[in-house]
Coordinates of C-alpha atoms and ligand atoms in Angstrom, one line a residue:
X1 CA 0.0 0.0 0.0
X2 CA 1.5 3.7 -1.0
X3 CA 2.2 5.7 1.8
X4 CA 1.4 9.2 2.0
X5 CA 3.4 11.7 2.3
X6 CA 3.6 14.1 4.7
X7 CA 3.7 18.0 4.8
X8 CA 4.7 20.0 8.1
X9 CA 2.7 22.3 9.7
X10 CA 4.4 25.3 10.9
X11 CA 4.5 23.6 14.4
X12 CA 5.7 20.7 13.4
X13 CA 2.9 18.3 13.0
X14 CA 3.0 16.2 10.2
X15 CA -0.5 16.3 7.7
X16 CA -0.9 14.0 5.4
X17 CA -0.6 15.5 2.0
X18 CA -3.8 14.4 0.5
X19 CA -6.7 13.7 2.5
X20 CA -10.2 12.4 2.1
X21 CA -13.0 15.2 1.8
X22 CA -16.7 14.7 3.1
X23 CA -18.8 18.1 2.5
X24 CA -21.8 16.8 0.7
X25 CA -21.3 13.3 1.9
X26 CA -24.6 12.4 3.2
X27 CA -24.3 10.6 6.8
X28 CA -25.7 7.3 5.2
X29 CA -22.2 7.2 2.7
X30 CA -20.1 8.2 5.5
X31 CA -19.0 5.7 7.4
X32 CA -18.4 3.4 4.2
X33 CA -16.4 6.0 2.5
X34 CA -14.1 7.0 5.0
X35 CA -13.8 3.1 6.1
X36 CA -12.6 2.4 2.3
X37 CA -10.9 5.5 2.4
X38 CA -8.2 4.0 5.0
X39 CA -8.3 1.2 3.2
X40 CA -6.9 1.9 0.1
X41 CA -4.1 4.7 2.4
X42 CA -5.8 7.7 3.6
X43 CA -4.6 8.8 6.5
X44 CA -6.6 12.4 6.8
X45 CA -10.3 13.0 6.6
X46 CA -11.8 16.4 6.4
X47 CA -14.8 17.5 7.9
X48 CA -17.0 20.0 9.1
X49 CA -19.9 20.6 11.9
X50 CA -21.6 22.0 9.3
X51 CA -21.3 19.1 7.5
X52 CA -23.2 17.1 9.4
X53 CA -21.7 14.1 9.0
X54 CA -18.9 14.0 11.9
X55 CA -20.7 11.0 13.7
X56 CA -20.1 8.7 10.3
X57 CA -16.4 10.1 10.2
X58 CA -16.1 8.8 13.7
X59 CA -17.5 5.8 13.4
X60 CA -15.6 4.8 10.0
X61 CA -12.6 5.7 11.6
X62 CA -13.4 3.2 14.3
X63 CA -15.1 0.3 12.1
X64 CA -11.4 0.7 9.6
X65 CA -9.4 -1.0 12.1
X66 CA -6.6 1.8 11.9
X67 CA -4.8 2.9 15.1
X68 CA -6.8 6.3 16.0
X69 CA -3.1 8.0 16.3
X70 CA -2.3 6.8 12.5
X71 CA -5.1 9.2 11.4
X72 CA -5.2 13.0 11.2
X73 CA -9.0 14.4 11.9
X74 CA -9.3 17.8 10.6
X75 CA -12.7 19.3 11.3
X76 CA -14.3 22.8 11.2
X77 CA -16.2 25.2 13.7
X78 CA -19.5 27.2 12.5
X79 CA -20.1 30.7 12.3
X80 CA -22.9 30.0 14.8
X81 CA -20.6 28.7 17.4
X82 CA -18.3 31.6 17.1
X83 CA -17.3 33.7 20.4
X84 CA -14.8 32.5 23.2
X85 CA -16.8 29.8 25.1
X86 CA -19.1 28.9 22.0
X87 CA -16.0 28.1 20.5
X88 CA -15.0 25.9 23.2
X89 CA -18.2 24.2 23.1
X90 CA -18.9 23.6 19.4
X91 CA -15.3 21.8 20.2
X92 CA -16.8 19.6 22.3
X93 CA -19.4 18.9 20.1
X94 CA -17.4 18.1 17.5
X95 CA -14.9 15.9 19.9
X96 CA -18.0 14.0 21.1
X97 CA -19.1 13.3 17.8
X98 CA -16.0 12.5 16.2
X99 CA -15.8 9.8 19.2
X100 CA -12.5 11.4 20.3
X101 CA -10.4 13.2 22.9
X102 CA -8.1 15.4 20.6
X103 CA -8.8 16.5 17.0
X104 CA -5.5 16.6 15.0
X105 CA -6.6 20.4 13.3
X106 CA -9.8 22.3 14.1
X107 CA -10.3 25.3 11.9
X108 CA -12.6 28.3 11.9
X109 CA -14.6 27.6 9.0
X110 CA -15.2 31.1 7.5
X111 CA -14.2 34.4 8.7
X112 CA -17.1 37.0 9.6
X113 CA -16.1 39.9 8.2
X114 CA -19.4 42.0 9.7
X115 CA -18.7 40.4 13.5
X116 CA -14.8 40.2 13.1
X117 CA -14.5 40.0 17.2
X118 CA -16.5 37.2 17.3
X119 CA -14.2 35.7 14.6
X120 CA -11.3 36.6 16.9
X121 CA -12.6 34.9 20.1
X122 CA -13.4 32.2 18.4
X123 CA -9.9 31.9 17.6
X124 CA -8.5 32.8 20.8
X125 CA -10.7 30.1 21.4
X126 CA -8.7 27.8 19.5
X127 CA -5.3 28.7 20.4
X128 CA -6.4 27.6 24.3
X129 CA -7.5 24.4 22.9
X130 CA -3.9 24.3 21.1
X131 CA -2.5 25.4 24.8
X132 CA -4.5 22.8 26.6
X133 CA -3.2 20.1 24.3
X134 CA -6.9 19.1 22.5
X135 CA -6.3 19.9 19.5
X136 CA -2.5 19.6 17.7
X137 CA -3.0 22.1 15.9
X138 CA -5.2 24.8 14.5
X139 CA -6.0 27.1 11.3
X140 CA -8.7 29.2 9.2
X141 CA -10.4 28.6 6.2
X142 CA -11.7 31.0 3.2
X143 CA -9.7 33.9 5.2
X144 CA -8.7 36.1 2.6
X145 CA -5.9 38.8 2.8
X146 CA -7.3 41.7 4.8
X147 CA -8.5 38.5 7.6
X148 CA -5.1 36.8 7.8
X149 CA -3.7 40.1 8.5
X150 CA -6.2 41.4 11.1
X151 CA -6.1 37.7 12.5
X152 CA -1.9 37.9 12.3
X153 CA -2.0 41.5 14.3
X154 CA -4.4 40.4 17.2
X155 CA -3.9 37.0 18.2
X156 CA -0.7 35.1 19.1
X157 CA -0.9 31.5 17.2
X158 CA -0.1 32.0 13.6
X159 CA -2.7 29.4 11.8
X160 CA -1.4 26.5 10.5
X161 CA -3.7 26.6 7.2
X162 CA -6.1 28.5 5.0
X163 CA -8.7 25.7 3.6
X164 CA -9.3 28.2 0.8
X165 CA -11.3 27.3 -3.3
X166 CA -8.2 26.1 -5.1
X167 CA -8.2 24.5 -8.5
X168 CA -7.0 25.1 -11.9
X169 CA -9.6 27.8 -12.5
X170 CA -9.0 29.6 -9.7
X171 CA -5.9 29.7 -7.8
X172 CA -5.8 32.8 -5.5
X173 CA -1.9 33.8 -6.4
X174 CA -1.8 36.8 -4.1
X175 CA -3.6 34.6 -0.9
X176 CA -0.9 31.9 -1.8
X177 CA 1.8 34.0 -1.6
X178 CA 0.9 35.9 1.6
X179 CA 0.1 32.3 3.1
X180 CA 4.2 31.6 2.0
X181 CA 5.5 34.5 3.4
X182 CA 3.9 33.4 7.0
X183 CA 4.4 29.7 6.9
X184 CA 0.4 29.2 6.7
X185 CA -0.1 25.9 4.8
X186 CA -2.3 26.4 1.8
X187 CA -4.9 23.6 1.8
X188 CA -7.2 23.3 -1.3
X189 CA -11.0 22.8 -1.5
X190 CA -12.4 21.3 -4.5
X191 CA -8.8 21.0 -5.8
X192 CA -10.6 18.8 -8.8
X193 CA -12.7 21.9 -9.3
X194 CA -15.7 20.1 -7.7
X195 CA -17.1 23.6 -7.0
X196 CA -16.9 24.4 -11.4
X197 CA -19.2 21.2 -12.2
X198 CA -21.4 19.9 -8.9
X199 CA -23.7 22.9 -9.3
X200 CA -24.5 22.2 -12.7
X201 CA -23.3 26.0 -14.0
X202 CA -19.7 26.7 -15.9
X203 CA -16.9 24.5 -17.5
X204 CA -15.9 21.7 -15.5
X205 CA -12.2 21.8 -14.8
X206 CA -12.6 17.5 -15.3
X207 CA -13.1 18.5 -19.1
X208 CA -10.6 20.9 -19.5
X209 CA -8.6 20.7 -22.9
X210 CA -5.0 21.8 -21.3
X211 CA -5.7 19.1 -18.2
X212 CA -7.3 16.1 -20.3
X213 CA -4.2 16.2 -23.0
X214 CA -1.7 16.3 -20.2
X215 CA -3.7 13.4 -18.2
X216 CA -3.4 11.6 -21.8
X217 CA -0.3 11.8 -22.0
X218 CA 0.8 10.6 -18.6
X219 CA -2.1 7.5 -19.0
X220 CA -3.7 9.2 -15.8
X221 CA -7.0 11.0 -15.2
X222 CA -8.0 14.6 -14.9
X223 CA -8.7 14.4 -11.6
X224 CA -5.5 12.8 -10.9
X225 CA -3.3 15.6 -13.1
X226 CA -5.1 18.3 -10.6
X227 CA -4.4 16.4 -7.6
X228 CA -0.9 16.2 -8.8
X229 CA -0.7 19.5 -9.7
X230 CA -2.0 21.1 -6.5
X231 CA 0.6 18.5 -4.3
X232 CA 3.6 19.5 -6.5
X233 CA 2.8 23.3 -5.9
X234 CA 3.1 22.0 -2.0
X235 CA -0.4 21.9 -1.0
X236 CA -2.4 19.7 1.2
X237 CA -5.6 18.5 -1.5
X238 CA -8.6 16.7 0.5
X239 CA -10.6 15.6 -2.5
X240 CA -14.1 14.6 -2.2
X241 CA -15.7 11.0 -3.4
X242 CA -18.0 8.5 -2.3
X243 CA -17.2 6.0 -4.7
X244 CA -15.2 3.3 -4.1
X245 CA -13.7 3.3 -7.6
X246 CA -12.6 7.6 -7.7
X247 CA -11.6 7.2 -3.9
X248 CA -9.0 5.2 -5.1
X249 CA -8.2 7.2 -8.2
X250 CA -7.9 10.0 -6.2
X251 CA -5.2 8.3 -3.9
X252 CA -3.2 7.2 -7.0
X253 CA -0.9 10.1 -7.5
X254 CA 2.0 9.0 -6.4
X255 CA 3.9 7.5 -8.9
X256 CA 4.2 10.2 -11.7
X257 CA 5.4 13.8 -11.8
X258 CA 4.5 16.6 -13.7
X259 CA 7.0 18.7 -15.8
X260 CA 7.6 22.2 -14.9
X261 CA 5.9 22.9 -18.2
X262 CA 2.6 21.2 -17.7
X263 CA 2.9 22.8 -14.3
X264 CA 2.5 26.2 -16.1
X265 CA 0.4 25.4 -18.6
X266 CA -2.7 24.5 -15.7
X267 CA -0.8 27.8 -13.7
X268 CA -2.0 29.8 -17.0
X269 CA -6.2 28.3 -17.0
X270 CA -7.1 30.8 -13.9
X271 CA -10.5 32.6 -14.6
X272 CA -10.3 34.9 -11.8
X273 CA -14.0 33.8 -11.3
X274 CA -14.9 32.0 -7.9
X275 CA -17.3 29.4 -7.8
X276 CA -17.9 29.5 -3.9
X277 CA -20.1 32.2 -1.8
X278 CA -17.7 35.6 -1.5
X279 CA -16.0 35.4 1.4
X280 CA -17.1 38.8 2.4
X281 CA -21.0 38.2 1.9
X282 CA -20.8 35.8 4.7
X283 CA -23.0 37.1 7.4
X284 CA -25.3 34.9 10.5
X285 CA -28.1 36.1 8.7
X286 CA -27.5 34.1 5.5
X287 CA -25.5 31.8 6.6
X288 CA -27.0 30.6 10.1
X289 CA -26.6 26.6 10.9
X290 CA -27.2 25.6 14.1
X291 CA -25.2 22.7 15.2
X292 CA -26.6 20.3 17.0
X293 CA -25.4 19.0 20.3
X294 CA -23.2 15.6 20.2
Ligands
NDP301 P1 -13.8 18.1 -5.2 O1 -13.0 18.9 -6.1 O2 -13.2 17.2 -4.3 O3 -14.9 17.3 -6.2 C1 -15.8 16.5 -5.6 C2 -16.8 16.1 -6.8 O4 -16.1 15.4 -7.8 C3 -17.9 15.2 -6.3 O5 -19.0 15.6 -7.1 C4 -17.4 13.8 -6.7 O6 -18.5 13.0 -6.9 C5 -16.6 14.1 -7.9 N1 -15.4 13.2 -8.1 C6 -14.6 12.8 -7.1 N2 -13.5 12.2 -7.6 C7 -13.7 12.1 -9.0 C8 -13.0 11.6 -10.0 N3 -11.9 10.9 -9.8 N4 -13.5 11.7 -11.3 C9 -14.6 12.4 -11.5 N5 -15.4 13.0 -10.5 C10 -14.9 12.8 -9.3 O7 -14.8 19.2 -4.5 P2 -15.3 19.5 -3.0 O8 -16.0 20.8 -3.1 O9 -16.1 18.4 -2.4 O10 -14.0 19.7 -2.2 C11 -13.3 18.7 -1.5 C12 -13.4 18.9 0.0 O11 -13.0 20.2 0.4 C13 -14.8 18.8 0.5 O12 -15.4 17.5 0.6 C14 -14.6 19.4 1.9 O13 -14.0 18.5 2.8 C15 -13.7 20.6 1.5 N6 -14.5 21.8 1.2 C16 -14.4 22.8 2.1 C17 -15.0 24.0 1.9 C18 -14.8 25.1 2.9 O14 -15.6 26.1 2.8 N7 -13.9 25.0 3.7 C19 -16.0 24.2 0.8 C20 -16.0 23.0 -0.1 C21 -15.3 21.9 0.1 P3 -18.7 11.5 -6.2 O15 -18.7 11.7 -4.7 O16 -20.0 11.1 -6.8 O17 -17.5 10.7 -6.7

């Protein structure tokens, strides 16, 4: 079985540098997906409390037969359980779920750019669960420039990663770089450009001309060249599937290397154009979820 590799955080954990991704998983695939997930190598699974599906994570983790200390858990607060001791709760929630004492990264899941205190109590929040020892390590996700700033100037734990939209059509140069000059780990969602195709609007990265002749001529898939191409760029990629056969596509990008000029050439297919919500449009008004408790 291929081990993965790792990447360090800038603390010094290890994450694993692809991981299994489970937003739109329903709870009913969970358990089965993240089970044949370990199977075929996986050793990271990301989730979400909004996700709803933290309770399957656990328990596939569990059913897998894997030592709990051979897996990395990364799962995400909501917006709704944002302030200091919310924060500490909707950890607890998450823990209980999961089935475990310490989640390996726990990430704030959005910034709120209207209630930007609340954003930073809920990661003060975080870094005493990094303090404390219950989580190994913590981190943000669509935080774009003007947050990571604010965030760097008030609190003390520099995050670990930005789980930010990342795929061949949209790439976020300037977040990247800002993320390399601070040692944040870029860590892409829908690095196969799930976001471009899964709504049924816009091209679908998996068709692309540039991508398809360069999977051709490596006798590997789309999905696999973006995989490939996000890893080689030195990013953490936690692509999505709940089929047995693409779960283990998706792991099988290990054993070929793209040149620097292929590299370019999927550099050169940014839109500009985001497929996700703006970043900055994220209010509790639109975007209220309340999580459950465990
Ligand atoms: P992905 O780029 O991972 O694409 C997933 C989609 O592609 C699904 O529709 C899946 O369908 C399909 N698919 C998977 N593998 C293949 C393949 N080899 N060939 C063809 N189709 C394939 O998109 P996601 O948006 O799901 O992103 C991945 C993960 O990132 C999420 O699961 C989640 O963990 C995280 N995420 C985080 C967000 C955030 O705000 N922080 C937002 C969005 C995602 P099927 O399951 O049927 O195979």
């Amino acid at each position: 079985m291929t081990s993965v590799p790792n990447f360090k955080l800038n603390n010094g954990v290890g994450i694993p540098a692809i991981g299994l991704g489970v937003f739109q998983t329903p709870p009913a695939d969970t358990t089965a997906a993240v089970q044949e997930a370990l199977r075929v190598g996986y050793r990271h699974i990301d989730t979400a409390a909004a996700y709803g599906n933290e309770r399957e994570v656990g328990e596939g983790i569990r059913m897998s037969g894997v030592p709990r200390e051979h897996i990395f858990i990364e799962t995400k607060i909501w917006i709704n359980d944002y302030g200091f001791d919310e924060t500490l709760h909707g950890f607890e929630k998450s823990a209980k779920k999961l089935g475990v004492e310490q989640i390996d990264l726990l990430i704030l899941h959005q910034a709120l750019p209207s209630a930007f205190d609340k954003t930073l109590a809920a990661y003060r929040a975080l870094e005493k669960l990094l303090a404390d020892g219950k989580v190994r390590a913590i981190g943000v996700s669509n935080f774009m420039p003007e947050h990571i700033k604010s965030l760097l100037a008030k609190t003390d734990v520099v995050p670990a990663v930005n789980q930010i939209e990342l795929h061949p059509y949209f790439q976020q140069a300037t977040l990247q770089k800002l993320h390399r000059k601070h040692g944040i780990l870029t860590q892409a969602w829908s690095p196969i450009g799930g976001i471009t195709f899964y709504r049924g609007s816009g091209k679908s990265s998996l068709e692309d001309a540039t991508i398809v002749a360069i999977a051709q001529a490596h006798g590997k898939s789309a999905a696999q060249v973006m995989l490939r191409w996000g890893l080689q760029h030195g990013r953490s990629v936690i692509p999505k599937s709940v089929k047995p056969d693409r779960i283990a596509e998706n792991f099988d990008v290990f054993n070929f290397e793209l040149t620097s000029k292929e590299l370019a050439a999927i550099d050169g297919l940014e839109t500009g154009t985001r497929g996700g919500p703006e970043p900055d449009f994220i209010t509790l008004d639109n975007f209220s979820r309340v999580i459950p408790e465990a």
